[in-house]
PDB file of C-alpha atoms in Angstrom:
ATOM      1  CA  UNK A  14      18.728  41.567 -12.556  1.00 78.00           C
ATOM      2  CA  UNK A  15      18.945  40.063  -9.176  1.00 88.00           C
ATOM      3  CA  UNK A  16      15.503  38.603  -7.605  1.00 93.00           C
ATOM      4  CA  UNK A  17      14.669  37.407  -4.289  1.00 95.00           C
ATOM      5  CA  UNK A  18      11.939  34.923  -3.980  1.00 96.00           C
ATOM      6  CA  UNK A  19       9.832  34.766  -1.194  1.00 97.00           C
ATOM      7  CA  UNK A  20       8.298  31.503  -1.165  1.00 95.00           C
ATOM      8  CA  UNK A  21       7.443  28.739   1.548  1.00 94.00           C
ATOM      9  CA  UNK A  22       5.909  26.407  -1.476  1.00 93.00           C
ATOM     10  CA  UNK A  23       9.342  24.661  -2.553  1.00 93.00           C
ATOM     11  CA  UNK A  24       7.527  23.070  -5.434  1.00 93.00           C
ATOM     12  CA  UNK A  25       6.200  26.786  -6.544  1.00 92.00           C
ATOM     13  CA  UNK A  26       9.039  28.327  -5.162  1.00 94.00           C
ATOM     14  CA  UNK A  27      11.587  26.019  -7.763  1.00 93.00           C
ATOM     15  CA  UNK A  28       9.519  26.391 -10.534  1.00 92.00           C
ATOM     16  CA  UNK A  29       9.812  30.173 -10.251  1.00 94.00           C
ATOM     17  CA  UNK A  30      13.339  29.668  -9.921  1.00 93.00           C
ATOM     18  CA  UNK A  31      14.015  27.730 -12.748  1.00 91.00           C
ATOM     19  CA  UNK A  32      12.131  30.602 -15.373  1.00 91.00           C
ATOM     20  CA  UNK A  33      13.517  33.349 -14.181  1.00 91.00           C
ATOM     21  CA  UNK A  34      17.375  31.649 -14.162  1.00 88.00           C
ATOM     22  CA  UNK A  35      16.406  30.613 -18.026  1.00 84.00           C
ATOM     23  CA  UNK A  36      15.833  34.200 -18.811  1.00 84.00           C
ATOM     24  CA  UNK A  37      19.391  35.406 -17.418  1.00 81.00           C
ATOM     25  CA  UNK A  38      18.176  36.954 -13.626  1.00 87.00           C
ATOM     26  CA  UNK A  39      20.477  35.577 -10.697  1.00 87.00           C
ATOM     27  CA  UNK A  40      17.648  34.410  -7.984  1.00 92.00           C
ATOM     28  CA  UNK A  41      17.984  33.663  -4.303  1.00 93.00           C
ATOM     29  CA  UNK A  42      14.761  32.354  -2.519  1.00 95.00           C
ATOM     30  CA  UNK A  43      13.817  32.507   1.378  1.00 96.00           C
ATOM     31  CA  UNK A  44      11.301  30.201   2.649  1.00 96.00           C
ATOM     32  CA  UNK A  45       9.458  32.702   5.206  1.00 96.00           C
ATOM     33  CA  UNK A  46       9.300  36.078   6.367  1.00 94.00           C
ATOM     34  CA  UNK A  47      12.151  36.315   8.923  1.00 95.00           C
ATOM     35  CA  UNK A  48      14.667  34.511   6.432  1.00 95.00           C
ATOM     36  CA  UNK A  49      13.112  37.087   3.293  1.00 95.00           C
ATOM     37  CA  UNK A  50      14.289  39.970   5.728  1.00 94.00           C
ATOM     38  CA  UNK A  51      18.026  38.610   6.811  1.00 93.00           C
ATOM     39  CA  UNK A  52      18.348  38.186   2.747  1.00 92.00           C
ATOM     40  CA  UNK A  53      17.504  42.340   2.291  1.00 91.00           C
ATOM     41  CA  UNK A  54      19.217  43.368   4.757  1.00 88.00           C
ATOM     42  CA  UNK A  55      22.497  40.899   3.540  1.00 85.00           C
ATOM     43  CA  UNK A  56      22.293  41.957  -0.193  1.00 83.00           C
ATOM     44  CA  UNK A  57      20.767  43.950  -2.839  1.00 84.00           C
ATOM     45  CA  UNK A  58      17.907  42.996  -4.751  1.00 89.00           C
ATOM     46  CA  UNK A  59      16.380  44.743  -7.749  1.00 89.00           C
ATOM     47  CA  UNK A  60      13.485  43.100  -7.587  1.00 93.00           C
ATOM     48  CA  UNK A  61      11.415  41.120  -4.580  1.00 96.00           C
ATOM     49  CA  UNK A  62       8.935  38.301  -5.602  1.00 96.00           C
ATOM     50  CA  UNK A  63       7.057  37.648  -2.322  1.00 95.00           C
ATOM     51  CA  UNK A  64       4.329  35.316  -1.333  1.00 93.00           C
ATOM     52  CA  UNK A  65       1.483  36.636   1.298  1.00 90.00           C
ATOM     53  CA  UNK A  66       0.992  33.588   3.030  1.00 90.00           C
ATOM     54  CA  UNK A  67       4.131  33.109   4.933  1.00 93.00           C
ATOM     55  CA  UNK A  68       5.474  31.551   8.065  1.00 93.00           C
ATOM     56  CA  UNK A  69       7.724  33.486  10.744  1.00 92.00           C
ATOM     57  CA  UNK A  70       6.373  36.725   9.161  1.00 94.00           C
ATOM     58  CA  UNK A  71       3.734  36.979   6.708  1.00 93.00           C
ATOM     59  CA  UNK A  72       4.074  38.745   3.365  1.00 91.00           C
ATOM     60  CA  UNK A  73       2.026  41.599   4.267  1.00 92.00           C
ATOM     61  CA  UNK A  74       4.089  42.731   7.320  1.00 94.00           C
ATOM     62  CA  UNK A  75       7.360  41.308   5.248  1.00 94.00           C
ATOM     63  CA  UNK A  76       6.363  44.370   2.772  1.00 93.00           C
ATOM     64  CA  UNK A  77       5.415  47.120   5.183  1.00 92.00           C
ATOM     65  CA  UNK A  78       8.754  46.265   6.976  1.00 93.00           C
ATOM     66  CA  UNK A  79      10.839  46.135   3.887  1.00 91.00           C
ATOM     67  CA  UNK A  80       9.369  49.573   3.208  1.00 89.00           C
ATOM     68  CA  UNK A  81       9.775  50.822   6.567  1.00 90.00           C
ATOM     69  CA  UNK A  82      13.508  49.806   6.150  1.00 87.00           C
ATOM     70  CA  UNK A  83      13.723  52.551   2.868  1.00 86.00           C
ATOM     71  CA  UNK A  84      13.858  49.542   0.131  1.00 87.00           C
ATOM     72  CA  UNK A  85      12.300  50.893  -3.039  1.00 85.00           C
ATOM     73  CA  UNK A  86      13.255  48.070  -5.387  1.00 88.00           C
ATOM     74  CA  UNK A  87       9.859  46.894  -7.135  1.00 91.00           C
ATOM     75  CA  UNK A  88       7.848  43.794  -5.192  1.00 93.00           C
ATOM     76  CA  UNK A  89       5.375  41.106  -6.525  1.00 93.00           C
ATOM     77  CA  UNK A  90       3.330  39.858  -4.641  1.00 91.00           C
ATOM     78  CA  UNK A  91       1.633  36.466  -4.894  1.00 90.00           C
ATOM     79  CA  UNK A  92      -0.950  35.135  -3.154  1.00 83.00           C
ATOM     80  CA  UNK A  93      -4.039  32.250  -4.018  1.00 81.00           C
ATOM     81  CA  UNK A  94      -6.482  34.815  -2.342  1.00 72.00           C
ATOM     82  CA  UNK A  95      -8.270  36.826  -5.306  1.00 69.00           C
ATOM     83  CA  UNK A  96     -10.721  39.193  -3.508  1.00 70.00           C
ATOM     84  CA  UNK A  97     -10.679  42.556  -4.240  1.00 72.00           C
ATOM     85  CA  UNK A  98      -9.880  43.634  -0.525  1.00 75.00           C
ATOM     86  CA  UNK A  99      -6.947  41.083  -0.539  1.00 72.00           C
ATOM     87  CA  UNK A 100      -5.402  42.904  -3.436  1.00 72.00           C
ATOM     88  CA  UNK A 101      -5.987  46.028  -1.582  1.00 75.00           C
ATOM     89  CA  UNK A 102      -4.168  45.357   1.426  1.00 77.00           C
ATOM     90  CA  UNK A 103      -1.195  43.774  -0.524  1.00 74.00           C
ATOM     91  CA  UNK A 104      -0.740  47.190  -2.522  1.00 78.00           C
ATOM     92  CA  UNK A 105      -1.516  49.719   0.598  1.00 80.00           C
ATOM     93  CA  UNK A 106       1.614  47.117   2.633  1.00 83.00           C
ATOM     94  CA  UNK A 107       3.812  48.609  -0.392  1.00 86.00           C
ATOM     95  CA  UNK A 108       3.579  46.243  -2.950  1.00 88.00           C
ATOM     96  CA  UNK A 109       3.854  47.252  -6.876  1.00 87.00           C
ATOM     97  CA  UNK A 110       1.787  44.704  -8.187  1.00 88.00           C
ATOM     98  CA  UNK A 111      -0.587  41.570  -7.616  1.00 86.00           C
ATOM     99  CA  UNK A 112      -0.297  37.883  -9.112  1.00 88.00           C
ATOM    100  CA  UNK A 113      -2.719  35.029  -8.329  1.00 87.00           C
ATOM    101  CA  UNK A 114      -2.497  31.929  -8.433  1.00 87.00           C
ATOM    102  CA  UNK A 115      -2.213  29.522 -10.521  1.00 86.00           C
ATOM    103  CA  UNK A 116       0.080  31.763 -12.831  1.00 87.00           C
ATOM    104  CA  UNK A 117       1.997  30.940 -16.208  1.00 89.00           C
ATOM    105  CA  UNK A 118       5.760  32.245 -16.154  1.00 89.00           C
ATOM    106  CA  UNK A 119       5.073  33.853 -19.023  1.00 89.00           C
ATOM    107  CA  UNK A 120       2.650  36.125 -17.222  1.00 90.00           C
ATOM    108  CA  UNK A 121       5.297  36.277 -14.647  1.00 91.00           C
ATOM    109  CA  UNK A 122       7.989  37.390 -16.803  1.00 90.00           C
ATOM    110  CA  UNK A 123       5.918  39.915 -18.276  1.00 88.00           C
ATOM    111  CA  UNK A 124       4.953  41.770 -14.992  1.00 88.00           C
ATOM    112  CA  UNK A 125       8.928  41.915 -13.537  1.00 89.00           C
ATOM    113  CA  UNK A 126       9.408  43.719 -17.296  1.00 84.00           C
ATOM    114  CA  UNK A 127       6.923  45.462 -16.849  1.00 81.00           C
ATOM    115  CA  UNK A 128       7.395  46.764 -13.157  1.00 84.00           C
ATOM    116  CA  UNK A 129      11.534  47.525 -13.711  1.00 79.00           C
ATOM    117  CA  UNK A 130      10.115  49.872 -16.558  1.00 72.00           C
ATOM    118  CA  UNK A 131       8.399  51.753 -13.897  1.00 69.00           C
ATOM    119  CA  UNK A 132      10.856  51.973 -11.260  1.00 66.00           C
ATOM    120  CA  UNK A 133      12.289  54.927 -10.520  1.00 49.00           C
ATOM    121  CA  UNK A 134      15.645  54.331 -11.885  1.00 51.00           C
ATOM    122  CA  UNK A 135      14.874  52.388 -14.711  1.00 47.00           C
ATOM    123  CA  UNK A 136      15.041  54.055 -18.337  1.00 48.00           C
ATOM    124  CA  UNK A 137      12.041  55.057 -19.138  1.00 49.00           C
ATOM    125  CA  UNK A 138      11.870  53.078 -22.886  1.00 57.00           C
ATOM    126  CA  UNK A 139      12.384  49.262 -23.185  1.00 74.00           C
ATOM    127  CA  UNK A 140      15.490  50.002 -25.324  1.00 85.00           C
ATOM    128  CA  UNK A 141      18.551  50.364 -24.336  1.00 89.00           C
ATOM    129  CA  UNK A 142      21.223  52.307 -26.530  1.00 90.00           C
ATOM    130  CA  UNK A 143      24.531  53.433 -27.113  1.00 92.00           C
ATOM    131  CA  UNK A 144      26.002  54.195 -29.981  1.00 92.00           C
ATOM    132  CA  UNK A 145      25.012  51.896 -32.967  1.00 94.00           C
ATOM    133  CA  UNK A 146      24.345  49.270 -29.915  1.00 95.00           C
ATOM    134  CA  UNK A 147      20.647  47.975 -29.401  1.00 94.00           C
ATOM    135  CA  UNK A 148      19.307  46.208 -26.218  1.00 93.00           C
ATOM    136  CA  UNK A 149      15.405  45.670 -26.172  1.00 89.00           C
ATOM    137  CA  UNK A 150      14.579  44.665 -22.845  1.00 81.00           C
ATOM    138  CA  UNK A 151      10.746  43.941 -23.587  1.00 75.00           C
ATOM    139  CA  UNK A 152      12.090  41.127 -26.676  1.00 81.00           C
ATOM    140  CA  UNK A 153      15.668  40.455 -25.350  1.00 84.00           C
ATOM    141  CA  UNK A 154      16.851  41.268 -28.959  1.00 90.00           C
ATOM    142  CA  UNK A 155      20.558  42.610 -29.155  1.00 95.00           C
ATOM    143  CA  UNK A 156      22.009  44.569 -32.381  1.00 95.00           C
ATOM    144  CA  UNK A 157      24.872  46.428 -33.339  1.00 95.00           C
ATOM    145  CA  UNK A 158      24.323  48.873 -36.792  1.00 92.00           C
ATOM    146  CA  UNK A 159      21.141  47.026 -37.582  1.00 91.00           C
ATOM    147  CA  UNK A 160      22.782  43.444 -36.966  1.00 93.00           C
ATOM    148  CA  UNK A 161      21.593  40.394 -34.932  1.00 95.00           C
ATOM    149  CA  UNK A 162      23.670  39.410 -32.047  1.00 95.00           C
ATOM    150  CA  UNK A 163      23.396  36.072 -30.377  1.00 94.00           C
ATOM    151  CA  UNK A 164      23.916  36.458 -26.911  1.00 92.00           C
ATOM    152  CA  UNK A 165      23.439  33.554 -23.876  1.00 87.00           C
ATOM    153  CA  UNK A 166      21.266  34.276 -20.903  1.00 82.00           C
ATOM    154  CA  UNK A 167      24.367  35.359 -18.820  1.00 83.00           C
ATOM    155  CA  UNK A 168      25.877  37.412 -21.648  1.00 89.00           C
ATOM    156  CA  UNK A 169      22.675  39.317 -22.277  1.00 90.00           C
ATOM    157  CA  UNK A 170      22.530  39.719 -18.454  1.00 86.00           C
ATOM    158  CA  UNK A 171      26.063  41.045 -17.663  1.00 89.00           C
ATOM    159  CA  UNK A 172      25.425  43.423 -21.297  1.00 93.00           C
ATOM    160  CA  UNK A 173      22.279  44.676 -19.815  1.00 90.00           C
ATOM    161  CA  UNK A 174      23.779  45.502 -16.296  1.00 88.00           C
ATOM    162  CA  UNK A 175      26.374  47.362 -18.196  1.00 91.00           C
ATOM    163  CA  UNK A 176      24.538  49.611 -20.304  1.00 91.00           C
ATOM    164  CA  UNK A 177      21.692  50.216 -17.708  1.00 86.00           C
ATOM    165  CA  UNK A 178      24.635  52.013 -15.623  1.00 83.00           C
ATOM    166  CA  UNK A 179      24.832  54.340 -18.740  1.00 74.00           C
ATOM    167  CA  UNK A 180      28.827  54.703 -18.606  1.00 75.00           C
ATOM    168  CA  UNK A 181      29.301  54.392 -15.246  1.00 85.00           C
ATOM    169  CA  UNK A 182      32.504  52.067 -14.133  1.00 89.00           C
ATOM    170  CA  UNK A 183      30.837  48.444 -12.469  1.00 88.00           C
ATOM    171  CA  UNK A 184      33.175  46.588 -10.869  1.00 85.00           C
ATOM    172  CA  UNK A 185      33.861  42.815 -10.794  1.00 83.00           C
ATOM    173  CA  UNK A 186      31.280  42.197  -7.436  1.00 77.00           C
ATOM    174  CA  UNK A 187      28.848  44.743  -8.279  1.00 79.00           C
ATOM    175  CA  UNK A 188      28.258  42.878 -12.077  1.00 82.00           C
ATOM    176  CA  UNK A 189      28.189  39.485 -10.024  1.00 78.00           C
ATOM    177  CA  UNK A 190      25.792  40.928  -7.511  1.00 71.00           C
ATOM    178  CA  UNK A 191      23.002  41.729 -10.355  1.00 73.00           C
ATOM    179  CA  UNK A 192      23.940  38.488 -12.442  1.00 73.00           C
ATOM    180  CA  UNK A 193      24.664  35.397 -10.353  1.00 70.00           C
ATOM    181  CA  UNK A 194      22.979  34.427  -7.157  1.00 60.00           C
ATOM    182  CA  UNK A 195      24.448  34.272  -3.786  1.00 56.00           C
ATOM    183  CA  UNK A 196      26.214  30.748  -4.141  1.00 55.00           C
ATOM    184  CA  UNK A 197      28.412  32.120  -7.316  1.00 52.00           C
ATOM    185  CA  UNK A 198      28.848  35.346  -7.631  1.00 49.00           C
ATOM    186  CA  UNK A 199      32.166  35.333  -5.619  1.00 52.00           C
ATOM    187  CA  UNK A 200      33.841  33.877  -8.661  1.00 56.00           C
ATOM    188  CA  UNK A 201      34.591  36.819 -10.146  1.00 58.00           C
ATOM    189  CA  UNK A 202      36.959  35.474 -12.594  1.00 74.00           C
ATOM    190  CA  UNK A 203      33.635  34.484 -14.922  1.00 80.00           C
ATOM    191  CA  UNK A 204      33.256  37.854 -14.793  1.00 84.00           C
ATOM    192  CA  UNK A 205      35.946  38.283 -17.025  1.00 87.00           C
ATOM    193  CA  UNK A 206      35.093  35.178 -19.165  1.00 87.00           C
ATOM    194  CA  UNK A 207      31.866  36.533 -20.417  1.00 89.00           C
ATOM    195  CA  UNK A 208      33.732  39.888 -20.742  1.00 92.00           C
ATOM    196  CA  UNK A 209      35.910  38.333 -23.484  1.00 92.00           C
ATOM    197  CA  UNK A 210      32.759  36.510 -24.927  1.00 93.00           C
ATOM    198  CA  UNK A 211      31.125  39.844 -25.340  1.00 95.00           C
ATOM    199  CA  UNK A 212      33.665  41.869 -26.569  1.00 95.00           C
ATOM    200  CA  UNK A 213      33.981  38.815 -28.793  1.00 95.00           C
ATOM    201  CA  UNK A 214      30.511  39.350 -30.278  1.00 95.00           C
ATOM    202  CA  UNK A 215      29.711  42.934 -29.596  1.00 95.00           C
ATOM    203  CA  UNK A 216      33.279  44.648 -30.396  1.00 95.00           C
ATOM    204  CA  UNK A 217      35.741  42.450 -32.172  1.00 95.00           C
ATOM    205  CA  UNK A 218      33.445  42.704 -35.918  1.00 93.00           C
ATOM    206  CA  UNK A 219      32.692  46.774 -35.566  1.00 93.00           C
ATOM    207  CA  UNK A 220      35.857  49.132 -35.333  1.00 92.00           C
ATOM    208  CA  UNK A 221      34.548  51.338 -32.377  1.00 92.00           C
ATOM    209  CA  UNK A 222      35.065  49.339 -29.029  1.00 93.00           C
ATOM    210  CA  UNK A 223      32.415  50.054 -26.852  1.00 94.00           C
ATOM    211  CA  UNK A 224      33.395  47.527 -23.434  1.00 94.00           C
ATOM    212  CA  UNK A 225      36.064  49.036 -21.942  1.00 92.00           C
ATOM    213  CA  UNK A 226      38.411  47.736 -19.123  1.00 90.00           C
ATOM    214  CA  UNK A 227      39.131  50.907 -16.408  1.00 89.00           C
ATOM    215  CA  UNK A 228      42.194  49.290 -15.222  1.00 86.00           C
ATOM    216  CA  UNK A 229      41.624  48.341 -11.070  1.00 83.00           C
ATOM    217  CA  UNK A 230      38.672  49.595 -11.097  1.00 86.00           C
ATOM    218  CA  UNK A 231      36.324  47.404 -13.381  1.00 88.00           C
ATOM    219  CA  UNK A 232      34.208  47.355 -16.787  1.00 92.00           C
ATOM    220  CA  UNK A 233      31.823  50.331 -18.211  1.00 92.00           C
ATOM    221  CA  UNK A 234      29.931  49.960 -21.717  1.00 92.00           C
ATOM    222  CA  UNK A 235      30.999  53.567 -23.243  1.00 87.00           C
ATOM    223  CA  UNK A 236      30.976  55.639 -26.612  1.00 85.00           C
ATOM    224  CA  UNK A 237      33.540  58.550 -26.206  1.00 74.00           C
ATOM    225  CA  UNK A 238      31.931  60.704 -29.033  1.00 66.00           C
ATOM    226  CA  UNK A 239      28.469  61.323 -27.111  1.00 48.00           C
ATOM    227  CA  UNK A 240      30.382  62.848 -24.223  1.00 46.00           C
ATOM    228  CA  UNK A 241      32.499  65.164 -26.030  1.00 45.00           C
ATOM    229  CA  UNK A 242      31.717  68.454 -26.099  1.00 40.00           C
ATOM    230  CA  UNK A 243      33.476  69.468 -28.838  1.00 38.00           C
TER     231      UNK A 243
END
């Protein structure tokens, strides 16, 4: 999952950074409202992590304009202000949910989960499956016919991205775009490294192959058998 962070605290702003790139998301952060806006309207985010005291533009009018602009992907908001109106005017700008601070990432981590479980185009279980392969977004667990499988944060990312496009072809950019941040995701030759590492783990033991390579066109996470109608 891609994130922006909205954040003119670089101390706050880095620390946010830091959990969220140790769970596998690929994170860009703008320092005020004018910058968060540039970022939307130069890539896509699935999620928006946005602070309500900004400079340039504040969060509040960051959100309505986002919203204004037809972005749906879910947005945090976070704010040291606790009243009850305050959370009231952050959700009625657009906003999915409220955080105050002081926060632990934990609590953080929890409510991103939690709000790409409500989106729109998010499956409605935790669980991801296909075939006799497991991913449990709430626990990060990964299994294939019952068994464990040790995955890195950027294998468990690019596997996720896969099987959330349920079959669907992903190319090289549009894997890098929901994985890696804006500084990396150019190098789409790691694509293809943690390809191998995957198939490595997820394919090479079982004798079904579920990543498959759609020559020029990209990767897709597929079991033939569910789509055949005979």
């Amino acid at each position: 999952m891609r994130v922006l962070i909205v954040e003119d605290e670089r101390a706050i702003a880095g620390y946010i950074k830091r959990g969220l790139e140790e769970q596998g998301y690929a994170v860009d952060v703008a320092y005020d409202g004018r910058e968060a806006l540039d970022w939307l309207d130069a890539a896509p985010f699935d999620l928006v992590i946005l602070d309500l005291m900004l400079p340039q533009i504040d969060g509040l009018t960051v959100c309505r304009e986002l919203r204004a602009r037809g972005f749906r992907m879910p947005v945090l908001m976070l704010t040291a202000r606790d009243s009850i109106d305050d959370r009231v005017r952050g959700l009625d700008s657009g906003a999915d949910d409220y955080l105050v601070k002081p926060f632990a990432i934990q609590e953080l981590l929890a409510r991103l989960r939690a709000l790409v479980r409500r989106s729109t185009d998010a499956p409605k279980t935790p669980v991801l499956h296909i075939a006799d392969l497991m991913l449990d977004t709430a626990t990060r667990r990964v299994s294939r016919g019952g068994k464990h499988i040790e995955l890195t944060a950027k294998e468990y990312a690019v596997l996720e991205c896969l099987m959330r496009a349920s079959g669907r072809v992903l190319t090289r950019t549009m894997i890098a775009e929901h994985v890696w941040n804006y500084d990396a995701f150019n190098q789409s030759n790691v694509i293809d490294v943690y390809i191998r590492n995957l198939r490595r783990k997820i394919d090479d033991p079982f004798p079904v192959k579920l990543i498959q390579t759609v020559r020029g066109a990209g990767y897709r996470v597929w079991y033939e058998d569910e789509h055949d109608p005979t």
